[in-house]
CSV table of C-alpha atoms in Angstrom, one decimal:
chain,number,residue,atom,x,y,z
A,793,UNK,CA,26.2,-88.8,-68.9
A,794,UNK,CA,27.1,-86.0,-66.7
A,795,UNK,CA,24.8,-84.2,-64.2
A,796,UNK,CA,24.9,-81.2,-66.6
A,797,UNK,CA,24.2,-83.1,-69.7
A,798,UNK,CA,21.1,-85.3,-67.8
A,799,UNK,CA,19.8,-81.5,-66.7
A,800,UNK,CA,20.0,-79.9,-70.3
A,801,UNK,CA,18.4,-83.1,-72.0
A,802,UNK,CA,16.0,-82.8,-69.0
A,803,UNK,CA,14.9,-78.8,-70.0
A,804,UNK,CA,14.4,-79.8,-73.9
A,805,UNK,CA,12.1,-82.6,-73.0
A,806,UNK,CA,10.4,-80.6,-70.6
A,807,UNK,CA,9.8,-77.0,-72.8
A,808,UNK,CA,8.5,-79.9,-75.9
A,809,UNK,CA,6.1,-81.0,-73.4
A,810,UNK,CA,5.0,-77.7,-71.7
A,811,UNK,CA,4.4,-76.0,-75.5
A,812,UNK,CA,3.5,-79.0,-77.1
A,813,UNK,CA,5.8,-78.6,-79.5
A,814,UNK,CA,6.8,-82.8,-80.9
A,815,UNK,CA,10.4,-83.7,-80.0
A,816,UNK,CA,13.1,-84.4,-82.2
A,817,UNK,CA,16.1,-86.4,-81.9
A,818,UNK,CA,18.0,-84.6,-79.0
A,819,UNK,CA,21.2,-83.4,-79.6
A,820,UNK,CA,24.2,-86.1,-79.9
A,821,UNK,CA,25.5,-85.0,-77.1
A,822,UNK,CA,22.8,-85.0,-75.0
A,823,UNK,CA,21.2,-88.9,-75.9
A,824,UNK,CA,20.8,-91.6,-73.6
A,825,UNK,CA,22.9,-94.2,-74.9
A,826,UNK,CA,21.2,-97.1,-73.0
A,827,UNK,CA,17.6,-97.0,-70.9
A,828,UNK,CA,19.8,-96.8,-67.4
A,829,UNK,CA,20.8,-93.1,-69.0
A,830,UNK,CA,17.1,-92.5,-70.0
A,831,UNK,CA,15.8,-93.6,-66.2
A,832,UNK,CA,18.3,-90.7,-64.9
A,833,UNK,CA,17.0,-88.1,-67.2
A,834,UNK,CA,13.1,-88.9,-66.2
A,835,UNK,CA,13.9,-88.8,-62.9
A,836,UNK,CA,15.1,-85.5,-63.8
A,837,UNK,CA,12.5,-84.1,-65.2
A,838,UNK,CA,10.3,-85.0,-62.9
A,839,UNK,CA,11.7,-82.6,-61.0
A,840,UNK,CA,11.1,-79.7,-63.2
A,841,UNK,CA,7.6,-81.1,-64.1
A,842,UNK,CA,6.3,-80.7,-60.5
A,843,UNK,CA,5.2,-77.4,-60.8
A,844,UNK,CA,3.2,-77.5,-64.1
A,845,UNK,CA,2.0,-80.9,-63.6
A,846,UNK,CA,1.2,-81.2,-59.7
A,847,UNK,CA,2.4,-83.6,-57.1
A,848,UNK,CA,3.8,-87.3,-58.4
A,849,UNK,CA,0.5,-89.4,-58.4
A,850,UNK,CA,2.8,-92.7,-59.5
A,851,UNK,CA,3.6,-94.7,-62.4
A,852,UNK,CA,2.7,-96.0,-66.0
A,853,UNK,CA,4.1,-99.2,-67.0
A,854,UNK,CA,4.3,-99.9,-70.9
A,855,UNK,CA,4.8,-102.8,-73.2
A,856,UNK,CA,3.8,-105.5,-71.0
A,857,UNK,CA,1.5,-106.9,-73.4
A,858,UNK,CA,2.9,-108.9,-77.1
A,859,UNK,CA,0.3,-106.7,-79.2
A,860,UNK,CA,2.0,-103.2,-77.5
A,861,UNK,CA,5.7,-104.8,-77.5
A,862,UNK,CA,5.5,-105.7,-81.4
A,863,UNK,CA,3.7,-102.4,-82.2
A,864,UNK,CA,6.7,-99.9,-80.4
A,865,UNK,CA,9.5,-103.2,-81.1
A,866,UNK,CA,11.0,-102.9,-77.4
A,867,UNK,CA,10.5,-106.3,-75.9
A,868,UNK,CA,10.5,-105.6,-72.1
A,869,UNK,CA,8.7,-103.5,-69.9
A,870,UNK,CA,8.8,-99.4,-69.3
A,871,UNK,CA,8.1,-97.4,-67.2
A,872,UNK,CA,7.0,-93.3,-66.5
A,873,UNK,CA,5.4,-91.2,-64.4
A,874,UNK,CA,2.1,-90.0,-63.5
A,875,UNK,CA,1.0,-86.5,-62.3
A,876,UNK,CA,-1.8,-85.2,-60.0
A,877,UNK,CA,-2.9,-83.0,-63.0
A,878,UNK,CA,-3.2,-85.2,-65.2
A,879,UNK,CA,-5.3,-88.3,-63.3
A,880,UNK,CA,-9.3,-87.7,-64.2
A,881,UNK,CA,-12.1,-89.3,-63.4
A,882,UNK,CA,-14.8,-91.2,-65.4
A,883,UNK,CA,-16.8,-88.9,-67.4
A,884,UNK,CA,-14.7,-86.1,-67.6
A,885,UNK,CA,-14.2,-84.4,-70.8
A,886,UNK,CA,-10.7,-83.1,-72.4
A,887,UNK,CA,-9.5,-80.9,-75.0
A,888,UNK,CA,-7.2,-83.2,-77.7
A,889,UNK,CA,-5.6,-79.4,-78.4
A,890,UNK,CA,-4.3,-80.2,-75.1
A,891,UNK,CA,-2.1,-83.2,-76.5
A,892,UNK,CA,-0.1,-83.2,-79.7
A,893,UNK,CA,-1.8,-86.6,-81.1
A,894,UNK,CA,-3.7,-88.5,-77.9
A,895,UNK,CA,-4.2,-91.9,-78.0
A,896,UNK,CA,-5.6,-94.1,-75.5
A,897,UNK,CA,-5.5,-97.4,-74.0
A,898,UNK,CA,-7.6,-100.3,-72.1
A,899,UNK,CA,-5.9,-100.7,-68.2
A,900,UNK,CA,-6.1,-101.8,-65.0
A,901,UNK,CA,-5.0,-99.5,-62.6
A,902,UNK,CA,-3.9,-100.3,-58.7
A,903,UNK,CA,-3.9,-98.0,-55.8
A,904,UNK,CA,-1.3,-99.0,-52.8
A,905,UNK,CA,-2.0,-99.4,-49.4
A,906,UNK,CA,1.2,-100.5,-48.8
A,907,UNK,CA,4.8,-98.9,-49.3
A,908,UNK,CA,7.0,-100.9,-51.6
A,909,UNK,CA,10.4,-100.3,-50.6
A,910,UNK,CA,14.1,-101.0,-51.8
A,911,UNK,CA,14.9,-102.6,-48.9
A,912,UNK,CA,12.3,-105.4,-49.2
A,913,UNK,CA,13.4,-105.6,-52.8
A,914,UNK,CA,13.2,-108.8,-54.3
A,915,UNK,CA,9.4,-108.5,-54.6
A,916,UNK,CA,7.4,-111.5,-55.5
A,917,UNK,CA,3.8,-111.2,-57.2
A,918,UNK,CA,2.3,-112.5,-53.6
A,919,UNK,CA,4.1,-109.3,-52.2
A,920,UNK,CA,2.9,-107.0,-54.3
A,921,UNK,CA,-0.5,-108.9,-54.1
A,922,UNK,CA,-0.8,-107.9,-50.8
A,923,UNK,CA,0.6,-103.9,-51.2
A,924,UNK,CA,-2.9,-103.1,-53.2
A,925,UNK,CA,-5.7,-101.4,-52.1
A,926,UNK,CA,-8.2,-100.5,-54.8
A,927,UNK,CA,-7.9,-101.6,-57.9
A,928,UNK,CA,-9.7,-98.9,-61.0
A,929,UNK,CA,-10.7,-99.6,-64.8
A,930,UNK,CA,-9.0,-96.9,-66.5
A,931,UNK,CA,-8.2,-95.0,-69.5
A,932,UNK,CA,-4.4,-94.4,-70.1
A,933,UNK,CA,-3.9,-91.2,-71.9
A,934,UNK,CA,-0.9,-91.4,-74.1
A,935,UNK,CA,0.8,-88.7,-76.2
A,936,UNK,CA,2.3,-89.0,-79.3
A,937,UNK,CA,4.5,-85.9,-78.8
A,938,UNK,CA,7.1,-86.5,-81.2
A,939,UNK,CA,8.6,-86.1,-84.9
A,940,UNK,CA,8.7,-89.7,-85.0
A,941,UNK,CA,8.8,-91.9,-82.0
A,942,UNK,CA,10.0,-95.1,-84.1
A,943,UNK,CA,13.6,-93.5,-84.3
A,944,UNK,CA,14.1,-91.9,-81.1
A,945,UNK,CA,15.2,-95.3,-79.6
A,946,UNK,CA,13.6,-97.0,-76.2
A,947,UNK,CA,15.9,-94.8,-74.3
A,948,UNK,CA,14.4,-91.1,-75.1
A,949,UNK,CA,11.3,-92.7,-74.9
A,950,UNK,CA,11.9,-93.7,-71.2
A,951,UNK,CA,13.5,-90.1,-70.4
A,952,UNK,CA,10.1,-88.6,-71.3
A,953,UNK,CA,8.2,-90.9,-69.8
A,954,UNK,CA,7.4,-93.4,-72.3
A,955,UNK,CA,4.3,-91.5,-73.9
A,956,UNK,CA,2.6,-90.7,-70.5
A,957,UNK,CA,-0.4,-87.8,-70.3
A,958,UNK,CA,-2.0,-89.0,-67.5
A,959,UNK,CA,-5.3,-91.6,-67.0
A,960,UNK,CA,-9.4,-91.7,-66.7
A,961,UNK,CA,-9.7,-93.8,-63.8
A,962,UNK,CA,-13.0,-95.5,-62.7
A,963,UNK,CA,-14.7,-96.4,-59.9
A,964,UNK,CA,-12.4,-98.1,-57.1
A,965,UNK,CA,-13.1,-101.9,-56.5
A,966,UNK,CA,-11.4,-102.9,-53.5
A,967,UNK,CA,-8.7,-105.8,-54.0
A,968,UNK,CA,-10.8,-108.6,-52.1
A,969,UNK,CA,-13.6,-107.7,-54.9
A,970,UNK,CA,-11.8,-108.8,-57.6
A,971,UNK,CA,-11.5,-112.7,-58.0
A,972,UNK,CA,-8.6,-112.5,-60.4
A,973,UNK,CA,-7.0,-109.4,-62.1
A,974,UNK,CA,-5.4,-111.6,-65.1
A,975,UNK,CA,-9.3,-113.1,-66.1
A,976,UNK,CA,-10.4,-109.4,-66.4
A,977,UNK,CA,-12.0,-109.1,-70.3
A,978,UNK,CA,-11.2,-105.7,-71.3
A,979,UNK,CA,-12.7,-103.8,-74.4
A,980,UNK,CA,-12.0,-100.5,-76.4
A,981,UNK,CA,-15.4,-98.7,-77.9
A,982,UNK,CA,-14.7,-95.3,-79.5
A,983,UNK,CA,-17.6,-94.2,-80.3
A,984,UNK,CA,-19.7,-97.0,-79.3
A,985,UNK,CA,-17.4,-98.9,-81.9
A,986,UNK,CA,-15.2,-102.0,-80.4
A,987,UNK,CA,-12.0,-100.7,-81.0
A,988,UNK,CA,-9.5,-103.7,-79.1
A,989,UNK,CA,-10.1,-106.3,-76.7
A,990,UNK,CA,-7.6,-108.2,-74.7
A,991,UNK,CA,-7.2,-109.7,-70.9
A,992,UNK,CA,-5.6,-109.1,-67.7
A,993,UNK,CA,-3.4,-112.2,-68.8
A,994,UNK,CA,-1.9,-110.3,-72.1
A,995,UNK,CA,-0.1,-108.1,-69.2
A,996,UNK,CA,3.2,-109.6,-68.6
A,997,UNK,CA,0.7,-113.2,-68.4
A,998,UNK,CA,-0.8,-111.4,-65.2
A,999,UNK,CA,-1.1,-107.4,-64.1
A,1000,UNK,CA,0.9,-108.2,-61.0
A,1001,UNK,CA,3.8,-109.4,-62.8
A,1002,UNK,CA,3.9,-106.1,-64.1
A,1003,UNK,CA,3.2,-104.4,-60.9
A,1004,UNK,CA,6.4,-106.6,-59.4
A,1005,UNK,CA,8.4,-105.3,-62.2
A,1006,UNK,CA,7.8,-102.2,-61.4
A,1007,UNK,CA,8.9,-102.8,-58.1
A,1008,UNK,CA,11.8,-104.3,-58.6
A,1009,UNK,CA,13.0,-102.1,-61.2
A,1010,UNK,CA,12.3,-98.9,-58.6
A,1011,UNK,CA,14.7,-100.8,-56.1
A,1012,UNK,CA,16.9,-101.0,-58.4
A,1013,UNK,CA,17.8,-97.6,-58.7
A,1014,UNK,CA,17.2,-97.2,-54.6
A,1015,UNK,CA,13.7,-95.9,-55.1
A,1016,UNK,CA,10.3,-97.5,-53.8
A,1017,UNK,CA,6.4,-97.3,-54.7
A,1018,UNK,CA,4.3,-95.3,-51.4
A,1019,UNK,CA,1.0,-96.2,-50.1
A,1020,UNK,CA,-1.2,-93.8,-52.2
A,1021,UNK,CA,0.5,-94.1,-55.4
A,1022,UNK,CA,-1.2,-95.2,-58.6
A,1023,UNK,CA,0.0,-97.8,-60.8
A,1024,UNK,CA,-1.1,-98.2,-64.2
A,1025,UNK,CA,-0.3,-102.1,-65.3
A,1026,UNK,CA,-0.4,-101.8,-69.0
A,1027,UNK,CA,-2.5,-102.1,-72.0
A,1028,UNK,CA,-4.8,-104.7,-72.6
A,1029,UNK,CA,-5.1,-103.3,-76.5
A,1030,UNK,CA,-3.0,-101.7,-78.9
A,1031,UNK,CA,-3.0,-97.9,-78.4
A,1032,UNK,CA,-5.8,-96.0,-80.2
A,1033,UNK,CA,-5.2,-93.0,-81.8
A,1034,UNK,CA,-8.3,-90.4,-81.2
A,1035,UNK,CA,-10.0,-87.8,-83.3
A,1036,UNK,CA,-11.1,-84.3,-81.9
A,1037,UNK,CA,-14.6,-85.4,-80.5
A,1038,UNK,CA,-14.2,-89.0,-80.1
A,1039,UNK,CA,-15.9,-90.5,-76.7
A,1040,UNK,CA,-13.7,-93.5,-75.1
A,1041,UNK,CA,-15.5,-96.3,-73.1
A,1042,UNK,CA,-13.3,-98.9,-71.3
A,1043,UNK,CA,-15.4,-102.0,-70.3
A,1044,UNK,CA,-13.4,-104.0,-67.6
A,1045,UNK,CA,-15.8,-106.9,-67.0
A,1046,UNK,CA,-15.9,-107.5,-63.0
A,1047,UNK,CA,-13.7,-104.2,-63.0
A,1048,UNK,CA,-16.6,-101.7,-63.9
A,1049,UNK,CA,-16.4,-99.1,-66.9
A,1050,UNK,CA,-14.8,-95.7,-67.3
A,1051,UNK,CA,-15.2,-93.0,-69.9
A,1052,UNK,CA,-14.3,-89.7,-71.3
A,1053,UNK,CA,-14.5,-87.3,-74.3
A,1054,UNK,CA,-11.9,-85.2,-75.9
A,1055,UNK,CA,-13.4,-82.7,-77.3
C-alpha cells in the first residue's frame, strides 16, 4: 500500500472509533492484504489518535491463549496499542455508551523498567524477565466496534488495534513479589458470577513468552518497548461480553484483584 492509501484507511478507522460508529469492510482499495500492511496502518493511526486518546501508554497483545485463538481463528499472536486515556484504575466506573459492545478480559499486565530496543533484538524470555518492573492484575477492555469482526480478516483487525479500549489495572506487585507469572490462577466474576478461569501458562505456555513476542515483533519493524510502557500479556479467559451495569472482578491469585463497573 501506498503512504496515501495507509493514511486514508488510517482516517476511516479513526472517525468509526471517535463516533462509535461499527466498521465495515473498508474499501477494496484501501484493505490490508497481509498483517505487515495492517501493522503500517496502526502505526498510523496512532498518530491521529494522540490527541483524542492521550499519550501512547503501550501495548495489548491478543490471542496468546488456545481458548482466544480458536474463538477469533487467527493462530498467532497480535498486537495494538494502549492510550493514556483509556488506562483506569481498580474501582473505577465506566459508561458502556462509551463503547459500541465492551467486553472484557482476565490479564496480567507488566510495567517496564527497562527499554526494549531493536538493537538488542533477539530477545529471550530471561531478557525480557529482567526489563519488568511491576507487574498489575487487570482488566482488558475490548471493543467490539464492528459490523462483524469474523469477516474483516486478522489484518483490519491489527490496523485498529486488534479490539483495544484500554485496561482496569490493579495494584502494582513488584517483579521479585511474584514467584512465577505462568502459575498465576486467574478468574472472571461478573456479577459475583464465575464467568472464565484460566492460568498464566494458557499465555503463549508463559506471559513472558508473550511479552518476548512482543518484543521481537516491535524490532522487527525498527521499533522498541520504553521503560514506562504497559504491556498487557493476554487473556487468561475467553472475552466476555458485558451488559450496561455489569460489575467485573478479576481475581489473580498472588497477583491481587481489580474491578470496575460499566454503568
Amino acid at each position: 500500500m501506498g503512504a496515501d492509501e495507509v493514511l486514508a484507511a488510517a482516517q476511516l478507522i479513526v472517525r468509526a472509533r471517535q463516533e462509535r460508529t461499527p466498521l465495515a469492510a473498508l474499501p477494496p482499495h484501501l484493505q490490508p492484504q497481509d498483517e505487515a500492511a495492517g501493522y503500517e496502518i496502526q502505526h498510523e493511526v496512532h498518530w491521529l489518535l494522540a490527541e483524542h486518546a492521550g499519550d501512547f501508554a503501550g501495548y495489548k497483545i491478543g490471542c496468546t491463549s488456545k481458548v482466544m485463538q480458536d474463538y477469533l481463528r487467527i493462530p498467532h499472536p497480535c498486537a495494538g496499542g494502549v492510550f493514556a486515556r483509556g488506562v483506569h484504575q481498580s474501582g473505577a466506573a465506566l459508561r458502556a455508551a462509551d463503547f459500541v459492545r465492551v467486553g472484557v478480559e482476565c490479564e496480567i499486565a507488566v510495567r517496564l523498567a527497562q527499554d526494549l530496543l531493536p538493537l538488542d533484538a533477539p530477545f529471550t524470555i530471561e531478557r525480557v524477565a529482567d526489563a519488568i518492573g511491576d507487574c498489575h492484575p487487570a482488566i482488558e477492555i475490548v471493543d467490539d466496534r464492528y459490523v462483524q469482526w469474523e469477516t474483516l480478516g486478522a489484518p483490519t483487525l491489527v490496523a485498529d488495534d486488534f479490539f483495544a479500549a484500554g485496561c482496569v489495572l490493579g495494584p502494582a506487585v513488584g517483579r521479585d513479589a511474584v514467584a512465577d507469572l505462568a502459575a498465576i490462577q486467574g478468574r472472571a466474576l461478573i456479577n459475583d458470577v464465575l464467568a472464565g478461569q484460566g492460568t498464566g501458562a494458557d499465555v503463549l505456555g508463559h506471559p513472558l513468552h508473550a511479552l518476548a513476542w512482543l518484543a521481537n515483533h516491535l524490532a522487527s519493524r525498527g521499533d522498541g518497548l520504553e521503560a514506562g510502557q504497559l504491556v498487557l500479556t493476554g487473556s487468561l479467559v475467553k472475552t466476555i461480553w458485558l451488559e450496561p451495569g455489569d460489575r467485573v472482578r478479576m481475581e489473580l491469585d498472588g497477583l491481587g484483584t481489580v474491578e470496575a463497573r460499566f454503568e
